[in-house]
Amino acid sequence: MGNDDRVKLAHGSGGALMHELIESLIVPRLANPILESLEDSAELPDLGGHKLEGGRVAFTTDSYVVQPLFFPGGDIGKLAVAGTVNDLSMKGATPLYLTLGLIIEEGLKLSVLEEIIDSIAKAAAAARVSIVAGDTKVVEHGSVGGIIINTAGIGVIPDGVSISAARAQEGDVVILSGTIGDHETAILVAREELKLDEVIESDCACLNGLVDMLLRACPDVHVLRDPTRGGLGTTLNEIASMSGLGITIREADIPVAGKVRAVCSILGYDPIYMANEGKVIVIVPEDGANTVLKAMRSHPLGLEATAIGTVGGKPGVYLRTEVGGLRPIVMLEGVQLPRIC
Amino acid sequence: MTDPVMEVESFRSESAARVLLGRIERLLKRAGATTDKPVALMEVCGTHTVAISRFGLRSLLPGSLRLLSGPGCPVCVTPLIEIDRSIAAAETPGTIVATFGDMMRVPGSRSSLESARTDGADIRIVYSPMDSLQMARENPGREIVFLGVGFETTSPTIAATILAAEREGLGNFSILPFFKTVPEALDMLAAIPDRPLEGFICPGHASVIIGADAYEPVACNRDMPCVVVGFEPLDILSGIEALLQQVAAIRTGQGHARVEVRYKRAVTSTGNIAAQELLREVFQPCDAEWRGIGVIPGSGHDLSERYRRFDARERLSLDVAQPIEQPGCVCGEIMLGRKLPTDCPLFGEACTPRRPVGPCMVSTEGSCAAFYKYER
């Protein structure tokens, strides 16, 4: 429409538009097999010919933009650590080192910056990662909404662990670590545009502890993915498309907090497409499912872990609804928009 | 008397759904419906269209029942020229256009609001029309134009916003009125010769305001069963059951159409009187153009004489050329109940949610968009 030649906000939504931008404009120009796998983290076969003893290197980067900078359950600093730690964890890697890039807007209060850096330090300590390099830039007032943070991270994937969306297999069980939609709903409510008195906490958390625990219980996990932007629906579609298989999940088994359900239903949003920042989808062979579930439920971030579906059947992602109907879950084009009535 | 099947905690119980589906199947048999000669019912409201698809109800219902989507998505039925006018307002220097989110992607003849925003127009999504008053207070030097889209569900809150603007003496707030009313559209659909449908699943939200009595003329004069239905899956199945009871009775010569409410926890026969008074105070009925259908007499709300100064068209120069609809699109026939989205040659190929050709693909509550998302 009119200006298909420009970048739109919807290109950043995590949906089909963003995938198209990445796959048609960015990846072909930078072509290499590591990038082309399009996983949460790159798996490096070697470091310029130097092999690593006992594992492979995982490497990733992510930038963080959020308004408000502080929200119930977290802040942009904690998010910047958790997001990158989680991207490494989703390859089964133990996260080790992070870099920190700060793009700060002129006029940001130093006390706010202090609070953000303290939060970064706290989250890094809890996740047992060190921030080992960084960069600071200051830009004119009004250009970045206070601060934008970029982090890159490096970790080691232990031998014997091989995790990739392409490894999903017919008959595998799909496990979800807890409730969906908390982060994005928390941010929506925290913006105060909805004028709700409710407080909803973001699930923002580093998942490496939980992942470590479940991998110890079952090293043969096939897929790990954190359903961030675009939510459970988009992430499952990525897995289905990379593995070429079908996935069917059961609506009745997907945990959604009451408050999140209520806010989404007012706006006409589907929690299945709402972003999470502390949840993981685990796909395991059927015979390992119970072991994994038990291990996850013994961790504070996995108390509500549930098997929500299985891999197999017609390619694509399907939902068995609460009343027993069946319908596809497609990848959204762009952002969900609040409806009229 | 309440149906014991509906005495459930969540209105999403699978076992209750099975009971209702059994009854629906028996009623379809009684009505003599077959896959070749199905009973066709129309859900008029976009929220119903989405709920039916979202809960996968079509996959549960027998082939001898056809659910058609009516013209009940207010965004979809907003004419092309009004989209062009909204964009012209947004491109007028010094204005801010405030809108509900689902208007953003609707294609006008050259552009959409989303594209106009990318090109630098100040267009802001609000959750309530009252948010645009705050915008007017904070930007005294600029004109805030709210896009007044919606049925009776939405128009009372916009009427209240106009009254609030008047009380406060806000001189920089106006609206573009694209309002539509439900009963007039249903009457037009029911009056079509050889009409392709046998009952209306009446909108739950609009009925909260206008009351179930508003459908009496359609039910009595046009002999068209009307059942007011809620939005949970069991509500919808129960509404279908009620409609089929009437259809079976009519087909076997044992009854006439009437209005029934299967959403009694929200809808009364008279509706919300205060909201109706608001509508009468601020608006007056007018003929309205429905995109894909044409002009339906008396089916719109314009600002009344007293509040006409809040009409953005009185303040800004928003004359736009009469646009031409793209050929090939069958949205009009879909909204009239003659076709399903999947019958359209453009569906899913030339017409997708990203590049919609017709109105039913543009809004999340449009029937083509719902089919694209949930029923392929």
XYZ file of C-alpha atoms in Angstrom:
717
model
C 0.000 0.000 0.000
C 1.527 3.286 -1.106
C 4.808 2.874 0.662
C 5.763 -0.770 0.483
C 9.286 0.590 -0.054
C 9.653 1.695 3.575
C 10.157 -0.011 6.906
C 6.992 -0.030 9.004
C 6.563 -0.619 12.719
C 4.902 -3.927 11.822
C 8.265 -5.129 10.448
C 9.475 -5.336 14.040
C 6.556 -7.349 15.381
C 8.055 -10.826 15.147
C 5.360 -11.911 12.683
C 5.382 -12.875 9.022
C 6.421 -9.372 7.874
C 9.558 -9.451 10.008
C 10.446 -12.947 8.850
C 10.094 -11.804 5.265
C 12.372 -8.815 5.876
C 15.035 -10.992 7.492
C 14.846 -13.814 4.993
C 14.562 -11.796 1.796
C 16.560 -8.645 2.488
C 19.083 -9.353 5.251
C 20.156 -13.003 5.215
C 20.847 -13.357 1.453
C 23.202 -10.373 1.557
C 25.192 -11.834 4.437
C 24.889 -15.407 3.252
C 26.624 -18.077 5.328
C 25.411 -21.420 6.661
C 25.621 -20.431 10.330
C 23.357 -17.389 9.911
C 21.034 -19.260 7.596
C 20.042 -21.723 10.312
C 18.068 -18.786 11.856
C 18.205 -20.184 15.376
C 18.067 -18.032 18.525
C 21.862 -18.350 18.774
C 24.530 -19.157 16.216
C 26.420 -22.376 16.778
C 30.065 -21.854 15.826
C 31.777 -25.010 14.540
C 35.221 -23.700 15.547
C 37.015 -20.458 16.303
C 39.228 -19.921 13.273
C 40.327 -23.524 13.258
C 40.650 -23.803 17.058
C 38.363 -26.521 18.357
C 36.953 -26.164 21.826
C 37.491 -29.042 24.251
C 34.226 -30.603 25.447
C 31.788 -28.409 23.560
C 30.890 -25.898 20.864
C 30.509 -22.138 21.040
C 27.091 -20.456 20.968
C 26.988 -16.751 20.068
C 24.095 -14.297 19.863
C 23.000 -10.668 20.056
C 19.768 -8.807 20.780
C 18.656 -5.207 21.229
C 16.132 -4.060 23.798
C 13.567 -1.326 23.379
C 10.751 -1.088 25.917
C 8.385 1.572 27.241
C 8.104 2.090 30.159
C 11.743 1.402 31.098
C 10.601 0.055 34.482
C 7.589 -2.254 34.739
C 6.195 -4.701 37.291
C 8.453 -7.757 37.298
C 11.426 -6.136 35.592
C 13.061 -3.285 33.727
C 15.001 -2.768 30.508
C 18.260 -3.797 32.235
C 17.003 -7.131 33.513
C 15.359 -7.723 30.135
C 18.646 -7.082 28.295
C 20.429 -9.718 30.358
C 17.609 -12.266 30.393
C 16.901 -11.994 26.661
C 20.450 -12.761 25.599
C 21.022 -15.387 28.303
C 17.827 -17.081 27.134
C 18.837 -16.983 23.457
C 22.026 -18.868 24.427
C 20.109 -21.259 26.660
C 17.787 -22.147 23.781
C 20.742 -23.855 22.080
C 21.416 -25.732 25.314
C 24.487 -23.552 25.906
C 25.788 -22.487 29.285
C 25.937 -18.671 28.991
C 29.311 -17.242 30.043
C 30.042 -13.706 28.858
C 27.944 -10.765 27.712
C 28.759 -7.438 26.093
C 26.697 -4.338 26.811
C 25.954 -1.529 24.334
C 24.105 1.514 25.662
C 22.468 4.104 23.432
C 21.375 6.781 25.874
C 19.191 9.771 25.210
C 20.429 13.195 26.273
C 18.548 14.183 29.414
C 18.163 10.719 30.943
C 18.561 11.079 34.687
C 21.798 9.607 36.014
C 19.833 8.041 38.861
C 17.716 6.172 36.288
C 20.847 4.984 34.503
C 22.295 3.850 37.828
C 19.191 1.883 38.575
C 19.302 0.201 35.166
C 22.988 -0.732 35.488
C 22.408 -2.057 39.020
C 19.605 -4.187 37.657
C 21.905 -5.487 34.887
C 24.555 -6.360 37.475
C 22.037 -8.157 39.652
C 20.540 -10.159 36.783
C 24.008 -11.058 35.454
C 25.145 -12.245 38.887
C 22.028 -14.373 39.307
C 22.529 -15.915 35.862
C 26.261 -16.376 36.533
C 27.379 -14.431 33.504
C 29.924 -11.602 33.390
C 29.565 -8.393 31.403
C 33.039 -8.233 29.863
C 32.942 -5.445 27.258
C 30.739 -2.493 26.453
C 30.071 0.663 24.549
C 28.243 3.902 25.360
C 26.734 6.410 22.947
C 24.594 9.442 23.685
C 22.028 10.683 21.167
C 19.783 13.741 20.976
C 16.735 14.096 23.167
C 13.603 12.452 21.785
C 15.304 9.924 19.534
C 15.278 6.669 21.515
C 12.764 6.951 24.359
C 15.345 7.192 27.171
C 17.662 4.299 26.444
C 18.182 1.387 24.086
C 20.371 -1.514 25.144
C 22.150 -4.089 23.042
C 23.734 -7.170 24.522
C 25.706 -9.921 22.829
C 26.496 -13.175 24.537
C 28.708 -16.190 24.245
C 28.331 -19.605 25.825
C 29.355 -23.221 25.491
C 27.154 -26.060 24.278
C 28.227 -29.220 26.074
C 29.038 -32.298 24.013
C 26.069 -34.611 23.701
C 23.583 -31.755 23.532
C 22.155 -30.939 20.123
C 19.180 -28.661 20.105
C 17.543 -27.198 17.049
C 14.043 -26.451 15.814
C 14.791 -28.758 12.880
C 15.197 -31.699 15.280
C 11.506 -31.928 16.237
C 10.275 -35.438 15.403
C 6.959 -37.146 14.848
C 5.578 -38.282 18.207
C 7.565 -35.785 20.310
C 5.816 -34.096 23.227
C 5.508 -30.290 23.425
C 6.019 -28.931 26.945
C 5.465 -25.333 28.060
C 7.127 -24.048 31.248
C 4.223 -21.909 32.492
C 1.594 -19.251 31.791
C 1.665 -17.334 28.505
C 1.199 -13.660 27.698
C 2.385 -12.216 31.012
C 5.181 -9.988 29.696
C 3.378 -8.228 26.872
C 0.202 -7.801 28.915
C 2.246 -6.414 31.832
C 3.823 -3.839 29.508
C 0.443 -2.869 28.029
C -1.036 -2.316 31.477
C 2.102 -0.528 32.744
C 1.797 2.022 29.924
C -1.376 3.187 31.676
C -3.145 3.873 28.388
C -5.758 1.312 29.367
C -6.276 2.961 32.757
C -6.676 -0.343 34.570
C -6.007 -0.527 38.285
C -4.686 -4.056 37.975
C -0.983 -4.789 38.208
C 0.272 -7.616 36.028
C 3.840 -8.803 36.530
C 6.104 -9.524 33.600
C 7.614 -13.017 33.606
C 11.013 -11.552 32.640
C 13.620 -14.067 33.899
C 16.849 -15.821 32.960
C 16.027 -19.383 31.981
C 19.527 -20.899 32.067
C 19.007 -22.468 35.496
C 15.784 -24.159 34.390
C 17.322 -25.294 31.101
C 20.373 -26.664 32.882
C 18.147 -28.670 35.199
C 15.998 -30.156 32.428
C 19.006 -30.987 30.236
C 20.607 -32.847 33.112
C 17.420 -34.862 33.481
C 17.150 -35.528 29.731
C 20.088 -34.534 27.484
C 18.191 -35.762 24.420
C 15.867 -32.732 24.302
C 15.182 -31.979 20.632
C 14.001 -28.363 20.687
C 14.149 -25.443 23.111
C 12.606 -22.107 22.170
C 11.523 -19.103 24.197
C 8.278 -17.704 22.836
C 9.167 -13.994 22.908
C 7.824 -11.541 20.294
C 4.892 -13.093 18.461
C 4.298 -15.476 21.375
C 3.625 -19.200 21.494
C 1.743 -19.170 18.165
C 4.573 -17.615 16.179
C 7.316 -19.687 17.816
C 5.472 -22.964 17.202
C 5.057 -21.925 13.563
C 8.815 -21.357 13.319
C 9.438 -24.826 14.731
C 6.850 -26.420 12.424
C 8.307 -24.727 9.394
C 11.947 -25.537 10.234
C 11.171 -29.185 10.978
C 8.620 -29.528 8.177
C 6.247 -31.225 10.635
C 2.856 -30.590 12.178
C 2.202 -29.598 15.781
C -1.139 -29.860 17.573
C -1.649 -28.246 20.976
C -4.602 -28.389 23.355
C -6.092 -25.059 24.398
C -7.382 -26.456 27.696
C -3.825 -27.346 28.748
C -2.234 -23.974 27.976
C -1.908 -22.014 31.207
C -3.071 -18.376 31.011
C -3.335 -16.203 34.133
C -6.858 -14.891 34.775
C -5.814 -11.230 34.604
C -3.955 -11.769 31.332
C -6.969 -13.518 29.845
C -9.203 -10.627 30.950
C -7.020 -7.846 29.484
C -6.587 -9.758 26.223
C -10.293 -10.360 25.912
C -11.062 -6.635 26.376
C -8.663 -5.749 23.558
C -9.487 -8.661 21.276
C -5.951 -10.041 21.587
C -5.147 -13.728 21.556
C -2.766 -14.666 24.433
C -1.226 -17.192 22.044
C 0.421 -14.284 20.203
C 1.468 -12.284 23.286
C 5.193 -12.018 24.060
C 6.811 -13.854 26.953
C 10.237 -13.166 28.444
C 10.676 -16.044 30.876
C 9.012 -19.062 29.306
C 10.385 -21.968 27.327
C 8.875 -24.459 24.902
C 10.552 -27.856 25.257
C 10.112 -30.567 22.643
C 11.223 -34.009 23.802
C 10.846 -37.628 22.730
C 7.710 -39.097 24.322
C 9.657 -41.406 26.628
C 11.553 -38.460 28.129
C 8.538 -36.204 28.662
C 7.715 -37.199 32.219
C 11.328 -36.928 33.334
C 11.572 -33.454 31.846
C 8.262 -32.346 33.359
C 9.314 -33.561 36.786
C 12.679 -31.802 36.542
C 11.066 -28.553 35.354
C 8.449 -28.550 38.108
C 11.212 -28.763 40.713
C 12.557 -25.369 39.525
C 10.877 -22.095 40.585
C 10.477 -21.018 36.940
C 8.890 -24.307 35.912
C 6.332 -24.949 38.644
C 3.462 -24.822 36.162
C 5.208 -26.777 33.406
C 2.643 -28.724 31.367
C 2.568 -30.965 28.317
C 0.438 -28.991 25.858
C 0.590 -31.030 22.675
C 2.407 -33.334 20.301
C 4.409 -33.211 17.101
C 2.940 -34.991 14.090
C 0.117 -34.975 11.567
C -0.494 -32.474 8.812
C 2.279 -29.821 8.503
C 1.446 -26.568 10.282
C 0.277 -25.701 13.775
C -3.189 -26.608 15.037
C -5.192 -25.946 18.165
C -7.670 -28.359 19.718
C -9.993 -25.774 21.289
C -11.547 -26.027 24.734
C -14.858 -27.166 23.261
C -13.143 -29.796 21.115
C -12.952 -27.936 17.782
C -9.829 -27.889 15.660
C -8.357 -24.857 13.943
C -5.005 -23.741 12.566
C -2.718 -21.305 14.367
C -1.075 -19.176 11.703
C 1.810 -16.789 11.990
C 0.512 -13.245 12.435
C 1.321 -10.739 9.718
C 2.350 -7.932 12.047
C 1.294 -6.579 15.420
C -2.091 -7.342 16.944
C -4.227 -4.200 16.909
C -6.811 -3.398 19.573
C -10.301 -3.798 18.198
C -13.287 -1.503 18.257
C -15.905 -3.487 20.147
C -36.171 -21.256 32.339
C -32.467 -21.784 32.043
C -31.115 -24.751 30.164
C -29.286 -26.992 32.682
C -26.604 -27.589 30.053
C -25.664 -23.928 30.337
C -25.183 -24.186 34.109
C -21.442 -24.559 33.707
C -18.533 -22.638 35.072
C -16.846 -21.397 31.929
C -19.186 -21.553 28.887
C -16.390 -23.548 27.266
C -17.153 -27.016 28.614
C -16.519 -29.746 26.084
C -19.161 -32.094 27.526
C -21.843 -29.376 27.462
C -20.812 -28.555 23.902
C -21.358 -32.201 22.933
C -24.896 -32.129 24.352
C -25.719 -28.980 22.364
C -24.159 -30.405 19.195
C -26.362 -33.505 19.562
C -29.463 -31.320 19.788
C -28.331 -29.247 16.805
C -27.912 -32.393 14.738
C -31.414 -33.628 15.638
C -32.959 -30.237 14.821
C -31.218 -30.127 11.444
C -32.699 -33.553 10.665
C -36.130 -32.382 11.772
C -35.780 -29.379 9.452
C -34.901 -31.730 6.610
C -31.468 -30.178 6.132
C -28.807 -32.056 4.173
C -25.275 -31.235 3.067
C -26.670 -30.374 -0.367
C -29.551 -28.352 1.043
C -28.144 -26.940 4.284
C -29.784 -24.510 6.701
C -27.910 -21.226 6.397
C -27.706 -18.902 9.390
C -25.935 -15.563 9.436
C -23.839 -14.234 12.285
C -24.049 -10.505 11.856
C -21.339 -9.444 14.255
C -17.621 -9.583 13.529
C -16.880 -10.685 17.073
C -19.109 -13.729 16.475
C -17.318 -14.433 13.197
C -14.000 -14.466 15.020
C -15.334 -16.507 17.960
C -16.825 -19.168 15.652
C -13.489 -19.499 13.877
C -11.320 -19.139 16.966
C -13.098 -21.922 18.847
C -13.093 -24.162 15.774
C -16.889 -24.472 15.831
C -17.173 -25.129 12.078
C -15.097 -28.279 12.543
C -17.696 -29.522 15.064
C -20.927 -28.536 13.321
C -22.643 -30.832 10.791
C -22.293 -30.145 7.067
C -26.038 -29.567 6.870
C -25.536 -26.219 8.647
C -23.905 -23.264 6.957
C -22.768 -20.240 8.921
C -22.513 -17.062 6.860
C -20.800 -13.882 7.964
C -22.803 -10.695 7.679
C -21.818 -7.042 7.422
C -21.127 -6.715 11.159
C -17.550 -5.555 11.151
C -17.767 -1.742 11.367
C -14.278 -1.284 9.955
C -15.001 -3.480 6.942
C -18.162 -1.631 5.956
C -16.570 1.826 6.162
C -16.550 3.054 2.544
C -13.343 3.631 0.650
C -14.059 7.347 0.344
C -14.207 7.715 4.128
C -10.838 5.971 4.492
C -9.455 8.438 1.930
C -11.068 11.256 3.910
C -9.471 10.028 7.163
C -6.076 9.987 5.473
C -6.716 13.484 4.108
C -7.474 14.615 7.672
C -4.240 13.023 8.909
C -2.276 14.734 6.140
C -3.728 18.153 6.992
C -0.973 20.142 8.739
C -1.654 20.659 12.437
C -4.008 17.725 12.904
C -3.691 14.553 14.912
C -5.942 11.669 13.924
C -6.977 9.437 16.833
C -8.393 6.033 15.993
C -9.193 2.561 17.207
C -6.386 0.228 16.169
C -8.195 -1.878 13.607
C -8.655 1.090 11.236
C -4.900 1.365 10.705
C -4.423 -1.180 7.943
C -7.632 -0.602 6.004
C -6.630 0.266 2.449
C -8.051 3.449 0.980
C -7.776 4.063 -2.737
C -4.117 5.110 -2.592
C -2.842 4.477 0.894
C -3.767 3.344 4.420
C -3.533 5.137 7.757
C -0.603 2.862 8.628
C 1.200 3.957 5.463
C 0.330 7.603 6.073
C 1.869 7.256 9.548
C 5.040 5.774 8.034
C 5.130 8.843 5.775
C 5.013 11.117 8.811
C 1.327 11.836 9.502
C 0.465 12.040 13.209
C -1.957 9.150 13.736
C -2.405 7.714 17.205
C -4.160 4.546 18.351
C -6.471 5.044 21.330
C -8.339 2.502 23.414
C -11.187 4.845 24.280
C -12.527 7.962 22.518
C -12.047 9.801 25.841
C -8.268 9.414 25.336
C -8.567 11.771 22.384
C -9.961 14.490 24.678
C -6.791 14.260 26.742
C -4.880 14.683 23.488
C -6.942 17.816 22.750
C -6.129 19.258 26.183
C -2.417 18.540 25.770
C -2.224 19.928 22.210
C -4.275 23.153 22.283
C -2.766 24.363 19.023
C -3.752 21.270 17.046
C -7.004 19.778 15.817
C -7.719 16.274 17.132
C -9.893 14.267 14.742
C -11.358 11.057 16.139
C -12.518 8.475 13.592
C -16.089 7.669 14.636
C -16.414 4.084 13.483
C -18.780 1.596 15.014
C -22.255 0.247 15.621
C -24.525 1.047 18.557
C -21.971 -0.677 20.802
C -19.413 2.044 20.259
C -21.365 5.117 19.240
C -22.755 5.951 22.733
C -19.248 6.322 24.186
C -18.382 8.636 21.299
C -21.584 10.606 21.931
C -20.538 10.914 25.579
C -17.111 12.121 24.463
C -18.689 14.858 22.364
C -20.831 15.958 25.315
C -17.711 16.035 27.505
C -15.875 18.118 24.886
C -18.784 20.554 24.822
C -18.948 20.836 28.613
C -15.237 21.538 28.735
C -15.414 23.956 25.836
C -12.721 22.066 23.897
C -12.597 23.807 20.538
C -9.980 21.553 18.948
C -11.773 18.206 19.062
C -13.895 16.824 16.233
C -14.949 13.499 14.752
C -15.509 11.951 11.362
C -18.864 10.170 11.759
C -18.943 6.786 9.993
C -21.461 5.204 12.376
C -23.760 2.385 11.334
C -26.861 0.850 12.916
C -27.654 -2.868 13.069
C -31.458 -3.306 12.725
C -31.680 -1.397 9.423
C -28.970 -3.610 7.909
C -30.725 -6.772 9.104
C -33.984 -5.546 7.614
C -32.301 -4.951 4.267
C -30.781 -8.477 4.348
C -34.080 -10.076 5.351
C -35.917 -8.255 2.554
C -33.728 -9.660 -0.242
C -35.883 -11.768 -2.597
C -34.879 -15.473 -2.469
C -32.809 -14.629 0.561
C -30.035 -17.155 1.102
C -30.435 -17.380 4.892
C -32.989 -18.544 7.435
C -32.002 -16.856 10.666
C -29.852 -14.204 12.302
C -27.388 -14.776 15.100
C -27.911 -11.234 16.426
C -24.976 -9.327 17.883
C -24.587 -9.584 21.652
C -22.777 -6.310 22.281
C -24.963 -4.019 20.157
C -28.057 -5.670 21.673
C -26.933 -4.685 25.171
C -27.493 -1.098 24.012
C -30.449 -1.323 21.632
C -32.296 -4.176 23.375
C -33.755 -7.304 21.795
C -37.021 -5.539 20.906
C -35.116 -3.723 18.166
C -35.267 -6.930 16.111
C -39.067 -7.337 16.389
C -39.758 -5.694 12.989
C -37.286 -8.013 11.258
C -38.675 -11.119 12.972
C -42.369 -10.213 12.586
C -42.549 -8.337 9.288
C -39.947 -10.374 7.452
C -40.596 -13.720 9.206
C -36.893 -14.045 9.978
C -35.817 -15.831 13.185
C -33.620 -13.579 15.351
C -31.704 -14.890 18.360
C -29.454 -12.658 20.461
C -26.319 -14.585 21.303
C -23.239 -14.185 23.536
C -19.646 -14.777 22.519
C -18.515 -17.868 24.400
C -18.615 -21.132 22.451
C -21.542 -22.526 24.457
C -23.445 -19.248 23.946
C -23.026 -19.597 20.209
C -24.039 -23.275 20.121
C -27.057 -22.510 22.292
C -28.021 -19.645 19.949
C -27.737 -21.935 16.926
C -29.958 -24.447 18.714
C -32.602 -21.757 19.362
C -32.517 -20.632 15.719
C -32.837 -24.196 14.444
C -35.862 -24.776 16.690
C -37.521 -21.869 14.908
C -36.313 -22.928 11.455
C -37.578 -26.496 11.975
C -40.953 -25.163 13.140
C -41.239 -22.756 10.200
C -40.188 -25.380 7.646
C -42.771 -27.833 8.974
C -45.458 -25.153 9.083
C -45.676 -25.186 12.867
C -44.559 -21.699 13.789
C -43.445 -18.213 12.923
C -40.231 -16.324 13.405
C -39.677 -14.459 16.650
C -36.998 -12.763 18.698
C -35.334 -14.823 21.394
C -32.530 -13.886 23.772
C -29.957 -16.543 24.614
C -27.663 -13.981 26.235
C -29.876 -12.998 29.145
C -26.958 -12.320 31.462
C -26.263 -9.180 29.412
C -29.211 -8.355 27.146
C -32.717 -7.143 28.032
C -35.654 -6.482 25.736
C -35.405 -2.706 26.085
C -31.625 -2.272 26.262
C -29.644 0.534 27.832
C -32.022 3.493 27.897
C -29.399 6.008 29.040
C -27.146 5.073 26.123
C -30.056 5.311 23.698
C -30.836 8.817 25.001
C -27.210 9.803 24.460
C -27.465 8.651 20.862
C -30.686 10.606 20.310
C -29.187 13.725 21.899
C -25.991 13.855 19.854
C -26.847 12.090 16.597
C -29.607 11.937 14.023
C -30.375 9.065 11.651
C -29.036 9.317 8.124
C -28.688 7.122 5.049
C -25.326 5.416 5.131
C -23.124 3.763 2.565
C -21.839 0.301 3.481
C -18.700 -0.721 1.666
C -19.388 -3.624 -0.652
C -23.165 -3.302 -0.224
C -24.247 0.240 -1.019
C -26.513 2.772 0.653
C -28.939 1.440 3.269
C -31.623 4.000 4.177
C -31.595 5.195 7.780
C -28.659 2.967 8.725
C -26.236 5.641 9.887
C -25.764 8.274 12.561
C -24.775 11.822 11.699
C -24.174 14.576 14.223
C -27.388 16.400 15.034
C -27.748 20.118 14.222
C -26.782 21.106 17.745
C -23.481 19.234 17.677
C -22.631 19.633 14.005
C -19.668 21.839 14.842
C -17.909 18.708 16.123
C -17.949 17.301 12.587
C -14.386 17.434 11.237
C -15.785 17.966 7.734
C -17.092 21.357 8.902
C -13.638 22.406 10.085
C -11.165 20.940 7.634
C -11.215 20.827 3.885
C -11.570 17.102 3.340
C -12.966 16.853 -0.155
C -11.680 13.732 -1.839
C -12.390 12.274 -5.259
C -14.906 9.426 -5.574
C -12.667 6.356 -5.536
C -13.117 3.166 -7.528
C -13.280 -0.259 -5.845
C -10.918 -2.899 -7.143
C -12.645 -5.317 -9.485
C -12.974 -9.038 -8.785
C -13.742 -8.754 -5.072
C -16.914 -10.531 -3.892
C -17.043 -9.002 -0.388
C -20.463 -7.541 -1.110
C -21.884 -10.964 -1.904
C -20.174 -12.445 1.158
C -21.792 -9.856 3.409
C -25.158 -10.475 1.778
C -24.823 -14.175 2.606
C -24.501 -15.354 -0.995
C -20.888 -16.483 -0.804
C -18.269 -17.701 1.627
C -14.800 -16.108 1.657
C -13.378 -19.308 0.192
C -15.679 -18.881 -2.834
C -13.769 -15.730 -3.847
C -11.105 -16.225 -6.558
C -8.910 -13.584 -4.898
C -9.051 -15.160 -1.407
C -5.630 -16.078 -0.042
C -3.968 -15.365 -3.386
C -4.359 -11.783 -4.594
C -6.116 -10.841 -1.338
C -4.374 -11.521 1.994
C -4.344 -9.683 5.345
C -1.074 -8.042 4.314
C -2.365 -6.867 0.951
C -6.122 -6.852 1.313
C -8.205 -6.131 -1.772
C -11.652 -6.124 -0.212
C -13.111 -4.866 3.040
C -13.657 -8.290 4.657
C -9.920 -9.009 4.652
C -8.850 -5.779 6.327
C -10.031 -5.888 9.901
C -9.277 -8.677 12.374
C -13.057 -9.065 12.675
C -13.689 -9.285 8.947
C -14.993 -12.612 7.697
C -12.237 -13.122 5.116
C -9.538 -12.259 7.654
C -11.064 -14.717 10.138
C -11.243 -17.417 7.451
C -7.658 -16.694 6.417
C -6.423 -16.922 9.975
C -8.478 -19.821 11.286
C -10.183 -21.847 8.584
C -7.703 -22.563 5.806
